[in-house]
Amino acid sequence: MSTILGIESTAHTFGIGIVSEGKILVNIKDTYTTEAGGIIPVNAAKHHAEISEKIYCEALNISKITEDKIDAISFSQGPGLSPCLLEGIRFAKKLSKKLNKPLVPVNHCIAHLEIGKITKAKDPLMLYVSGANTQIIAYSTGKYRIFGETLDLGVGNFIDTFAREIGIGFPGGPKIQQLASLGKNYIELPYVVKGMDISLSGILTNLKQKFNSKNYSKEDLCYSMQETVFAMLIETAERALAHTGKKELLLGGGVACNTRLQEMCKKMCDERGVKFFVPPNSLLTDNGAMIAFLGEVMFNKKIFVNKNKIDNLDIKPRQRTDEVNVEWK
Ligand code: ATP
Ligand code: FE2
């Protein structure tokens, strides 16, 4: 039996989770938010530095796990914002030295995918929709292969940028969803699907122009944006399901919290006879539990870095999902 403490710090959220035998004992986090405007990376990193010790102590208290029970510390090595990643690795190295335990460097995107295992999905096609990423992924022969993706912005960043444009702070997703639920009229927007890829930057420009024209309400624009962009995601996911022959769809990443997107996925899956899975919201947006969860799987397969070698470990701000050799499957 192993007990792993996971640290998440790639962007807006500093989180710590503790997992033992696949069970989440604690999952707490603190997220840097703004009233207006987007994330400033150095400010988010400052937030992480200020909050890390407090979150760590709370995680131990809530889980009633003492430091001597922790077998290893896993952390998000990348991809992400460098100043934020640096705070995470600094804290992870500090704990490794203090507790005399190894480190497990984890790819953040793959942690978003692997936590889907708690839904009991066995071999799903994954629709990963988060801030910086939008990808359709399936595991095949040693890697998570990307079948389709955004050609420019991640859907979360797209939504947050539009939110900023209409005066909403970070994160924009939940507030945009609320406004969208009040929209009544569908306004036609560009619909950009290229095979199994999508593109969002033209839609963003079009939305900005429509908002600045003052001819449309915020509610109708948010509603139309969601209906259009989510339909693009559903279309590409459905094409990838047909292509791969997979019988399960797993939704993951922060944008997966959107209940309208969940509803649209469910409908498409029901029509195709495919099972649909989505983890709870606490495991969709960035969190430490998913880092601990994948950390435990890797640690049990002896994938870790011993304390005497950790000085050579560095962050990987641009690491891609399909670069990682999935040696633990
Ligand atoms: P990545 O995983 O690509 O590095 P990230 O870590 O920044 O990105 P997550 O924490 O996984 O992203 O997701 C954050 C995103 O989820 C934000 O863009 C936020 O607006 C979006 N989001 C959260 N809730 C909702 C919602 N209800 N509807 C739409 N988007 C949402
Ligand atoms: Fe994320």
mmCIF file of C-alpha atoms and ligand atoms in Angstrom:
data_model
loop_
_atom_site.group_PDB
_atom_site.id
_atom_site.type_symbol
_atom_site.label_atom_id
_atom_site.label_comp_id
_atom_site.label_asym_id
_atom_site.label_seq_id
_atom_site.Cartn_x
_atom_site.Cartn_y
_atom_site.Cartn_z
ATOM 1 C CA MET A 1 0.000 0.000 0.000
ATOM 2 C CA SER A 2 1.314 3.440 -0.881
ATOM 3 C CA THR A 3 0.250 6.939 0.061
ATOM 4 C CA ILE A 4 1.104 9.801 -2.292
ATOM 5 C CA LEU A 5 0.825 13.540 -1.802
ATOM 6 C CA GLY A 6 0.235 15.421 -5.080
ATOM 7 C CA ILE A 7 0.941 19.089 -5.792
ATOM 8 C CA GLU A 8 -0.785 21.078 -8.546
ATOM 9 C CA SER A 9 0.491 24.536 -9.501
ATOM 10 C CA THR A 10 0.490 24.842 -13.324
ATOM 11 C CA ALA A 11 -1.637 27.996 -13.609
ATOM 12 C CA HIS A 12 -4.332 29.625 -11.467
ATOM 13 C CA THR A 13 -4.693 26.912 -8.808
ATOM 14 C CA PHE A 14 -2.468 25.683 -6.006
ATOM 15 C CA GLY A 15 -3.830 22.349 -4.844
ATOM 16 C CA ILE A 16 -2.796 19.408 -2.722
ATOM 17 C CA GLY A 17 -4.342 15.959 -2.766
ATOM 18 C CA ILE A 18 -3.486 12.789 -0.898
ATOM 19 C CA VAL A 19 -4.317 9.431 -2.466
ATOM 20 C CA SER A 20 -3.889 5.963 -1.048
ATOM 21 C CA GLU A 21 -4.713 2.808 -3.057
ATOM 22 C CA GLY A 22 -6.643 4.898 -5.565
ATOM 23 C CA LYS A 23 -8.781 6.497 -2.845
ATOM 24 C CA ILE A 24 -8.786 10.262 -2.483
ATOM 25 C CA LEU A 25 -8.234 11.103 1.195
ATOM 26 C CA VAL A 26 -8.188 14.859 0.721
ATOM 27 C CA ASN A 27 -8.345 17.312 -2.185
ATOM 28 C CA ILE A 28 -7.999 20.977 -1.306
ATOM 29 C CA LYS A 29 -7.035 23.981 -3.336
ATOM 30 C CA ASP A 30 -6.937 27.725 -3.504
ATOM 31 C CA THR A 31 -7.459 29.485 -6.822
ATOM 32 C CA TYR A 32 -6.157 32.865 -7.899
ATOM 33 C CA THR A 33 -9.097 34.798 -9.351
ATOM 34 C CA THR A 34 -9.638 38.362 -10.624
ATOM 35 C CA GLU A 35 -12.596 40.765 -10.626
ATOM 36 C CA ALA A 36 -11.717 41.886 -14.132
ATOM 37 C CA GLY A 37 -8.826 41.002 -16.454
ATOM 38 C CA GLY A 38 -6.964 37.728 -16.944
ATOM 39 C CA ILE A 39 -4.219 35.839 -15.080
ATOM 40 C CA ILE A 40 -0.868 37.570 -14.632
ATOM 41 C CA PRO A 41 1.552 34.618 -14.298
ATOM 42 C CA VAL A 42 3.892 36.199 -11.725
ATOM 43 C CA ASN A 43 0.935 37.191 -9.559
ATOM 44 C CA ALA A 44 -0.481 33.673 -9.731
ATOM 45 C CA ALA A 45 2.972 32.345 -8.734
ATOM 46 C CA LYS A 46 3.086 34.792 -5.820
ATOM 47 C CA HIS A 47 -0.327 33.512 -4.750
ATOM 48 C CA HIS A 48 0.994 29.918 -4.820
ATOM 49 C CA ALA A 49 4.081 30.826 -2.765
ATOM 50 C CA GLU A 50 1.943 32.543 -0.125
ATOM 51 C CA ILE A 51 -0.630 29.773 0.185
ATOM 52 C CA SER A 52 1.403 26.557 -0.202
ATOM 53 C CA GLU A 53 2.359 25.923 3.433
ATOM 54 C CA LYS A 54 -1.188 26.606 4.651
ATOM 55 C CA ILE A 55 -2.762 24.244 2.092
ATOM 56 C CA TYR A 56 -0.189 21.568 2.970
ATOM 57 C CA CYS A 57 -0.975 21.751 6.715
ATOM 58 C CA GLU A 58 -4.718 21.701 6.017
ATOM 59 C CA ALA A 59 -4.350 18.656 3.767
ATOM 60 C CA LEU A 60 -2.545 16.744 6.537
ATOM 61 C CA ASN A 61 -5.099 17.835 9.153
ATOM 62 C CA ILE A 62 -8.166 16.943 7.101
ATOM 63 C CA SER A 63 -6.827 13.570 5.968
ATOM 64 C CA LYS A 64 -5.321 12.781 9.399
ATOM 65 C CA ILE A 65 -2.249 11.533 7.541
ATOM 66 C CA THR A 66 1.029 12.184 9.346
ATOM 67 C CA GLU A 67 4.144 13.079 7.364
ATOM 68 C CA ASP A 68 5.784 9.701 8.072
ATOM 69 C CA LYS A 69 2.926 7.914 6.228
ATOM 70 C CA ILE A 70 3.674 9.645 2.902
ATOM 71 C CA ASP A 71 5.671 7.423 0.523
ATOM 72 C CA ALA A 72 6.311 9.937 -2.259
ATOM 73 C CA ILE A 73 5.444 13.411 -3.473
ATOM 74 C CA SER A 74 4.118 13.902 -6.998
ATOM 75 C CA PHE A 75 3.940 17.274 -8.709
ATOM 76 C CA SER A 76 2.840 18.811 -12.026
ATOM 77 C CA GLN A 77 6.036 19.125 -14.052
ATOM 78 C CA GLY A 78 4.280 20.679 -17.078
ATOM 79 C CA PRO A 79 2.797 21.971 -19.267
ATOM 80 C CA GLY A 80 1.916 25.295 -17.698
ATOM 81 C CA LEU A 81 3.006 28.822 -16.845
ATOM 82 C CA SER A 82 6.703 28.787 -15.905
ATOM 83 C CA PRO A 83 6.514 31.014 -12.795
ATOM 84 C CA CYS A 84 3.672 28.850 -11.425
ATOM 85 C CA LEU A 85 5.411 25.565 -12.268
ATOM 86 C CA LEU A 86 8.564 26.826 -10.547
ATOM 87 C CA GLU A 87 6.648 27.418 -7.303
ATOM 88 C CA GLY A 88 5.283 23.859 -7.479
ATOM 89 C CA ILE A 89 8.642 22.194 -8.072
ATOM 90 C CA ARG A 90 10.263 24.332 -5.369
ATOM 91 C CA PHE A 91 7.664 23.226 -2.827
ATOM 92 C CA ALA A 92 7.889 19.580 -3.995
ATOM 93 C CA LYS A 93 11.699 19.542 -3.619
ATOM 94 C CA LYS A 94 11.425 21.140 -0.194
ATOM 95 C CA LEU A 95 9.020 18.402 0.957
ATOM 96 C CA SER A 96 11.117 15.654 -0.617
ATOM 97 C CA LYS A 97 14.125 16.815 1.385
ATOM 98 C CA LYS A 98 12.143 17.319 4.584
ATOM 99 C CA LEU A 99 10.371 13.939 4.453
ATOM 100 C CA ASN A 100 13.266 12.088 2.820
ATOM 101 C CA LYS A 101 10.963 10.731 0.096
ATOM 102 C CA PRO A 102 11.201 10.484 -3.730
ATOM 103 C CA LEU A 103 9.484 12.742 -6.247
ATOM 104 C CA VAL A 104 7.146 11.642 -9.037
ATOM 105 C CA PRO A 105 7.051 14.205 -11.894
ATOM 106 C CA VAL A 106 3.621 14.116 -13.534
ATOM 107 C CA ASN A 107 2.282 15.502 -16.825
ATOM 108 C CA HIS A 108 -0.657 17.750 -15.931
ATOM 109 C CA CYS A 109 -2.786 16.927 -19.008
ATOM 110 C CA ILE A 110 -2.369 13.186 -18.539
ATOM 111 C CA ALA A 111 -3.386 13.593 -14.890
ATOM 112 C CA HIS A 112 -6.635 15.244 -16.136
ATOM 113 C CA LEU A 113 -7.191 12.108 -18.269
ATOM 114 C CA GLU A 114 -6.126 9.405 -15.809
ATOM 115 C CA ILE A 115 -8.363 10.695 -13.005
ATOM 116 C CA GLY A 116 -11.219 9.633 -15.308
ATOM 117 C CA LYS A 117 -10.504 6.074 -14.130
ATOM 118 C CA ILE A 118 -12.527 6.783 -11.009
ATOM 119 C CA THR A 119 -15.652 6.852 -13.231
ATOM 120 C CA LYS A 120 -15.040 3.196 -14.179
ATOM 121 C CA ALA A 121 -14.592 4.015 -17.865
ATOM 122 C CA LYS A 122 -12.312 1.271 -19.245
ATOM 123 C CA ASP A 123 -11.070 2.312 -22.663
ATOM 124 C CA PRO A 124 -12.642 5.660 -23.506
ATOM 125 C CA LEU A 125 -12.161 8.248 -26.170
ATOM 126 C CA MET A 126 -11.386 11.393 -24.192
ATOM 127 C CA LEU A 127 -12.602 14.893 -24.862
ATOM 128 C CA TYR A 128 -10.169 17.038 -22.882
ATOM 129 C CA VAL A 129 -11.423 20.614 -22.650
ATOM 130 C CA SER A 130 -9.532 22.931 -20.333
ATOM 131 C CA GLY A 131 -7.951 26.383 -20.256
ATOM 132 C CA ALA A 132 -4.987 25.906 -22.542
ATOM 133 C CA ASN A 133 -5.984 22.583 -24.135
ATOM 134 C CA THR A 134 -8.718 21.174 -26.313
ATOM 135 C CA GLN A 135 -7.910 17.700 -27.556
ATOM 136 C CA ILE A 136 -9.571 14.451 -28.563
ATOM 137 C CA ILE A 137 -7.385 11.697 -27.201
ATOM 138 C CA ALA A 138 -7.285 7.923 -27.101
ATOM 139 C CA TYR A 139 -4.674 5.618 -25.607
ATOM 140 C CA SER A 140 -2.933 3.366 -28.108
ATOM 141 C CA THR A 141 0.335 1.402 -27.921
ATOM 142 C CA GLY A 142 2.237 3.233 -25.226
ATOM 143 C CA LYS A 143 1.007 6.797 -25.711
ATOM 144 C CA TYR A 144 -2.014 9.028 -25.431
ATOM 145 C CA ARG A 145 -2.562 9.808 -29.121
ATOM 146 C CA ILE A 146 -4.194 13.024 -30.235
ATOM 147 C CA PHE A 147 -6.880 12.485 -32.890
ATOM 148 C CA GLY A 148 -8.056 16.058 -33.049
ATOM 149 C CA GLU A 149 -7.348 19.361 -31.354
ATOM 150 C CA THR A 150 -7.774 23.099 -31.484
ATOM 151 C CA LEU A 151 -5.600 24.762 -34.087
ATOM 152 C CA ASP A 152 -5.284 27.938 -32.011
ATOM 153 C CA LEU A 153 -6.892 28.650 -28.607
ATOM 154 C CA GLY A 154 -7.924 26.178 -25.916
ATOM 155 C CA VAL A 155 -11.688 26.400 -25.392
ATOM 156 C CA GLY A 156 -11.293 27.576 -21.754
ATOM 157 C CA ASN A 157 -8.905 30.374 -22.738
ATOM 158 C CA PHE A 158 -11.299 31.275 -25.564
ATOM 159 C CA ILE A 159 -14.223 31.532 -23.106
ATOM 160 C CA ASP A 160 -12.097 33.466 -20.577
ATOM 161 C CA THR A 161 -10.926 35.917 -23.268
ATOM 162 C CA PHE A 162 -14.495 36.564 -24.378
ATOM 163 C CA ALA A 163 -15.490 36.976 -20.723
ATOM 164 C CA ARG A 164 -12.715 39.547 -20.222
ATOM 165 C CA GLU A 165 -13.942 41.370 -23.340
ATOM 166 C CA ILE A 166 -17.433 41.747 -21.849
ATOM 167 C CA GLY A 167 -16.123 42.799 -18.420
ATOM 168 C CA ILE A 168 -16.093 39.497 -16.522
ATOM 169 C CA GLY A 169 -13.030 38.476 -14.469
ATOM 170 C CA PHE A 170 -11.193 35.163 -14.318
ATOM 171 C CA PRO A 171 -12.389 32.390 -14.545
ATOM 172 C CA GLY A 172 -15.078 33.339 -17.052
ATOM 173 C CA GLY A 173 -16.551 29.873 -17.693
ATOM 174 C CA PRO A 174 -19.031 29.629 -14.789
ATOM 175 C CA LYS A 175 -20.355 33.186 -15.253
ATOM 176 C CA ILE A 176 -20.656 32.767 -19.015
ATOM 177 C CA GLN A 177 -22.665 29.590 -18.451
ATOM 178 C CA GLN A 178 -25.013 31.508 -16.157
ATOM 179 C CA LEU A 179 -25.498 34.302 -18.721
ATOM 180 C CA ALA A 180 -25.991 31.732 -21.496
ATOM 181 C CA SER A 181 -28.840 30.123 -19.573
ATOM 182 C CA LEU A 182 -30.696 33.470 -19.831
ATOM 183 C CA GLY A 183 -30.156 33.808 -23.604
ATOM 184 C CA LYS A 184 -33.191 33.286 -25.833
ATOM 185 C CA ASN A 185 -32.164 34.098 -29.408
ATOM 186 C CA TYR A 186 -29.598 32.142 -31.360
ATOM 187 C CA ILE A 187 -27.241 34.481 -33.240
ATOM 188 C CA GLU A 188 -25.396 32.888 -36.122
ATOM 189 C CA LEU A 189 -21.622 32.630 -35.584
ATOM 190 C CA PRO A 190 -18.834 31.126 -37.707
ATOM 191 C CA TYR A 191 -18.606 27.341 -37.298
ATOM 192 C CA VAL A 192 -15.042 26.131 -37.863
ATOM 193 C CA VAL A 193 -14.417 22.389 -37.999
ATOM 194 C CA LYS A 194 -11.552 20.983 -40.068
ATOM 195 C CA GLY A 195 -11.675 17.193 -40.016
ATOM 196 C CA MET A 196 -11.216 16.348 -36.351
ATOM 197 C CA ASP A 197 -9.694 19.752 -35.519
ATOM 198 C CA ILE A 198 -11.402 23.002 -34.610
ATOM 199 C CA SER A 199 -10.381 26.664 -34.711
ATOM 200 C CA LEU A 200 -11.663 29.339 -32.331
ATOM 201 C CA SER A 201 -9.810 32.606 -33.009
ATOM 202 C CA GLY A 202 -12.113 33.700 -35.876
ATOM 203 C CA ILE A 203 -15.175 33.073 -33.711
ATOM 204 C CA LEU A 204 -13.613 35.171 -30.943
ATOM 205 C CA THR A 205 -13.072 38.104 -33.350
ATOM 206 C CA ASN A 206 -16.627 37.758 -34.637
ATOM 207 C CA LEU A 207 -18.042 37.719 -31.085
ATOM 208 C CA LYS A 208 -16.023 40.818 -30.129
ATOM 209 C CA GLN A 209 -17.337 42.661 -33.202
ATOM 210 C CA LYS A 210 -20.916 41.678 -32.417
ATOM 211 C CA PHE A 211 -20.541 42.726 -28.764
ATOM 212 C CA ASN A 212 -18.997 46.095 -29.705
ATOM 213 C CA SER A 213 -21.807 46.768 -32.221
ATOM 214 C CA LYS A 214 -24.222 46.915 -29.221
ATOM 215 C CA ASN A 215 -26.874 45.191 -31.366
ATOM 216 C CA TYR A 216 -26.896 42.000 -29.289
ATOM 217 C CA SER A 217 -27.398 41.201 -25.616
ATOM 218 C CA LYS A 218 -24.609 39.565 -23.573
ATOM 219 C CA GLU A 219 -26.998 36.719 -22.743
ATOM 220 C CA ASP A 220 -27.777 35.926 -26.385
ATOM 221 C CA LEU A 221 -24.091 36.117 -27.324
ATOM 222 C CA CYS A 222 -23.076 33.753 -24.491
ATOM 223 C CA TYR A 223 -25.897 31.347 -25.378
ATOM 224 C CA SER A 224 -24.972 31.364 -29.081
ATOM 225 C CA MET A 225 -21.276 31.015 -28.307
ATOM 226 C CA GLN A 226 -21.890 27.915 -26.157
ATOM 227 C CA GLU A 227 -24.285 26.298 -28.651
ATOM 228 C CA THR A 228 -21.897 26.856 -31.570
ATOM 229 C CA VAL A 229 -18.583 25.952 -29.970
ATOM 230 C CA PHE A 230 -19.922 22.954 -28.053
ATOM 231 C CA ALA A 231 -21.557 21.652 -31.266
ATOM 232 C CA MET A 232 -18.106 21.842 -32.897
ATOM 233 C CA LEU A 233 -16.648 19.794 -30.016
ATOM 234 C CA ILE A 234 -19.443 17.230 -30.236
ATOM 235 C CA GLU A 235 -19.070 16.905 -34.010
ATOM 236 C CA THR A 236 -15.332 16.228 -33.810
ATOM 237 C CA ALA A 237 -15.702 13.865 -30.851
ATOM 238 C CA GLU A 238 -18.396 11.934 -32.729
ATOM 239 C CA ARG A 239 -16.169 11.674 -35.802
ATOM 240 C CA ALA A 240 -13.314 10.368 -33.616
ATOM 241 C CA LEU A 241 -15.666 7.830 -31.999
ATOM 242 C CA ALA A 242 -16.623 6.577 -35.456
ATOM 243 C CA HIS A 243 -12.962 6.488 -36.524
ATOM 244 C CA THR A 244 -11.619 4.657 -33.472
ATOM 245 C CA GLY A 245 -14.655 2.445 -32.822
ATOM 246 C CA LYS A 246 -14.467 3.278 -29.075
ATOM 247 C CA LYS A 247 -17.615 2.601 -27.071
ATOM 248 C CA GLU A 248 -17.039 5.113 -24.251
ATOM 249 C CA LEU A 249 -16.620 8.882 -24.125
ATOM 250 C CA LEU A 250 -14.915 10.507 -21.143
ATOM 251 C CA LEU A 251 -15.149 14.276 -20.685
ATOM 252 C CA GLY A 252 -12.363 15.982 -18.708
ATOM 253 C CA GLY A 253 -10.706 19.336 -17.944
ATOM 254 C CA GLY A 254 -12.210 22.489 -16.400
ATOM 255 C CA VAL A 255 -14.653 23.297 -19.212
ATOM 256 C CA ALA A 256 -16.207 19.863 -18.643
ATOM 257 C CA CYS A 257 -17.913 21.447 -15.575
ATOM 258 C CA ASN A 258 -20.290 23.091 -18.047
ATOM 259 C CA THR A 259 -23.622 21.289 -17.692
ATOM 260 C CA ARG A 260 -24.787 22.280 -21.192
ATOM 261 C CA LEU A 261 -21.672 20.636 -22.663
ATOM 262 C CA GLN A 262 -22.307 17.543 -20.522
ATOM 263 C CA GLU A 263 -25.905 17.416 -21.741
ATOM 264 C CA MET A 264 -24.849 17.663 -25.404
ATOM 265 C CA CYS A 265 -22.240 14.906 -24.958
ATOM 266 C CA LYS A 266 -24.792 12.654 -23.277
ATOM 267 C CA LYS A 267 -27.303 13.144 -26.101
ATOM 268 C CA MET A 268 -24.749 12.346 -28.810
ATOM 269 C CA CYS A 269 -23.556 9.259 -26.881
ATOM 270 C CA ASP A 270 -27.130 8.001 -26.338
ATOM 271 C CA GLU A 271 -27.818 8.340 -30.058
ATOM 272 C CA ARG A 272 -24.650 6.384 -30.920
ATOM 273 C CA GLY A 273 -25.022 3.718 -28.219
ATOM 274 C CA VAL A 274 -21.832 4.925 -26.495
ATOM 275 C CA LYS A 275 -21.414 5.194 -22.690
ATOM 276 C CA PHE A 276 -20.741 8.677 -21.359
ATOM 277 C CA PHE A 277 -18.590 9.437 -18.290
ATOM 278 C CA VAL A 278 -17.660 12.642 -16.490
ATOM 279 C CA PRO A 279 -15.885 12.920 -13.092
ATOM 280 C CA PRO A 280 -17.221 15.312 -10.388
ATOM 281 C CA ASN A 281 -16.395 19.032 -10.739
ATOM 282 C CA SER A 282 -13.809 18.908 -7.920
ATOM 283 C CA LEU A 283 -11.710 16.614 -10.152
ATOM 284 C CA LEU A 284 -12.307 18.488 -13.432
ATOM 285 C CA THR A 285 -10.708 21.870 -12.785
ATOM 286 C CA ASP A 286 -7.079 21.822 -11.681
ATOM 287 C CA ASN A 287 -6.598 19.919 -8.422
ATOM 288 C CA GLY A 288 -3.962 18.098 -6.388
ATOM 289 C CA ALA A 289 -5.919 14.819 -6.161
ATOM 290 C CA MET A 290 -5.471 14.061 -9.865
ATOM 291 C CA ILE A 291 -1.718 14.650 -9.503
ATOM 292 C CA ALA A 292 -1.593 12.329 -6.483
ATOM 293 C CA PHE A 293 -3.772 9.750 -8.275
ATOM 294 C CA LEU A 294 -1.468 9.487 -11.301
ATOM 295 C CA GLY A 295 1.532 9.834 -8.962
ATOM 296 C CA GLU A 296 0.456 6.688 -7.124
ATOM 297 C CA VAL A 297 -0.006 4.703 -10.359
ATOM 298 C CA MET A 298 3.509 5.730 -11.497
ATOM 299 C CA PHE A 299 5.094 5.191 -8.081
ATOM 300 C CA ASN A 300 3.684 1.645 -7.896
ATOM 301 C CA LYS A 301 5.382 0.962 -11.262
ATOM 302 C CA LYS A 302 8.662 2.293 -9.807
ATOM 303 C CA ILE A 303 8.621 5.481 -11.859
ATOM 304 C CA PHE A 304 10.056 8.112 -9.515
ATOM 305 C CA VAL A 305 13.195 10.152 -8.810
ATOM 306 C CA ASN A 306 15.095 9.422 -5.602
ATOM 307 C CA LYS A 307 15.870 12.237 -3.185
ATOM 308 C CA ASN A 308 19.599 12.311 -4.074
ATOM 309 C CA LYS A 309 18.762 12.946 -7.788
ATOM 310 C CA ILE A 310 16.072 15.625 -7.458
ATOM 311 C CA ASP A 311 18.413 18.579 -7.953
ATOM 312 C CA ASN A 312 18.539 17.672 -11.670
ATOM 313 C CA LEU A 313 14.739 17.770 -12.019
ATOM 314 C CA ASP A 314 13.306 20.751 -13.897
ATOM 315 C CA ILE A 315 9.904 21.976 -15.066
ATOM 316 C CA LYS A 316 8.580 21.206 -18.593
ATOM 317 C CA PRO A 317 6.393 24.205 -19.511
ATOM 318 C CA ARG A 318 5.679 23.008 -23.070
ATOM 319 C CA GLN A 319 5.472 19.239 -22.682
ATOM 320 C CA ARG A 320 2.808 17.749 -25.000
ATOM 321 C CA THR A 321 0.448 14.905 -24.103
ATOM 322 C CA ASP A 322 1.670 12.698 -26.962
ATOM 323 C CA GLU A 323 5.356 13.172 -26.039
ATOM 324 C CA VAL A 324 5.012 11.180 -22.827
ATOM 325 C CA ASN A 325 5.804 7.455 -22.841
ATOM 326 C CA VAL A 326 3.032 5.911 -20.788
ATOM 327 C CA GLU A 327 5.221 3.315 -19.091
ATOM 328 C CA TRP A 328 2.752 2.558 -16.313
ATOM 329 C CA LYS A 329 -0.059 0.923 -18.366
HETATM 330 P P1 ATP B 1 -4.812 23.139 -18.912
HETATM 331 O O1 ATP B 1 -5.331 21.912 -18.212
HETATM 332 O O2 ATP B 1 -5.059 23.122 -20.366
HETATM 333 O O3 ATP B 1 -3.395 23.454 -18.554
HETATM 334 P P2 ATP B 1 -6.037 24.886 -16.998
HETATM 335 O O4 ATP B 1 -5.259 24.051 -16.074
HETATM 336 O O5 ATP B 1 -5.928 26.365 -16.948
HETATM 337 O O6 ATP B 1 -5.704 24.401 -18.440
HETATM 338 P P3 ATP B 1 -8.520 23.822 -15.908
HETATM 339 O O7 ATP B 1 -8.423 24.164 -14.461
HETATM 340 O O8 ATP B 1 -8.543 22.398 -16.278
HETATM 341 O O9 ATP B 1 -7.548 24.569 -16.904
HETATM 342 O O10 ATP B 1 -9.820 24.556 -16.458
HETATM 343 C C1 ATP B 1 -10.002 25.945 -16.262
HETATM 344 C C2 ATP B 1 -10.941 26.438 -17.322
HETATM 345 O O11 ATP B 1 -12.248 25.868 -17.126
HETATM 346 C C3 ATP B 1 -11.118 27.943 -17.308
HETATM 347 O O12 ATP B 1 -10.903 28.413 -18.618
HETATM 348 C C4 ATP B 1 -12.576 28.132 -16.876
HETATM 349 O O13 ATP B 1 -13.201 29.270 -17.425
HETATM 350 C C5 ATP B 1 -13.207 26.853 -17.401
HETATM 351 N N1 ATP B 1 -14.475 26.525 -16.752
HETATM 352 C C6 ATP B 1 -14.704 26.261 -15.444
HETATM 353 N N2 ATP B 1 -16.043 26.076 -15.230
HETATM 354 C C7 ATP B 1 -16.655 26.217 -16.432
HETATM 355 C C8 ATP B 1 -18.012 26.159 -16.889
HETATM 356 N N3 ATP B 1 -19.010 25.921 -16.063
HETATM 357 N N4 ATP B 1 -18.242 26.371 -18.218
HETATM 358 C C9 ATP B 1 -17.229 26.599 -19.058
HETATM 359 N N5 ATP B 1 -15.940 26.685 -18.703
HETATM 360 C C10 ATP B 1 -15.656 26.494 -17.408
HETATM 361 FE FE FE2 B 2 -5.657 21.897 -16.114
#
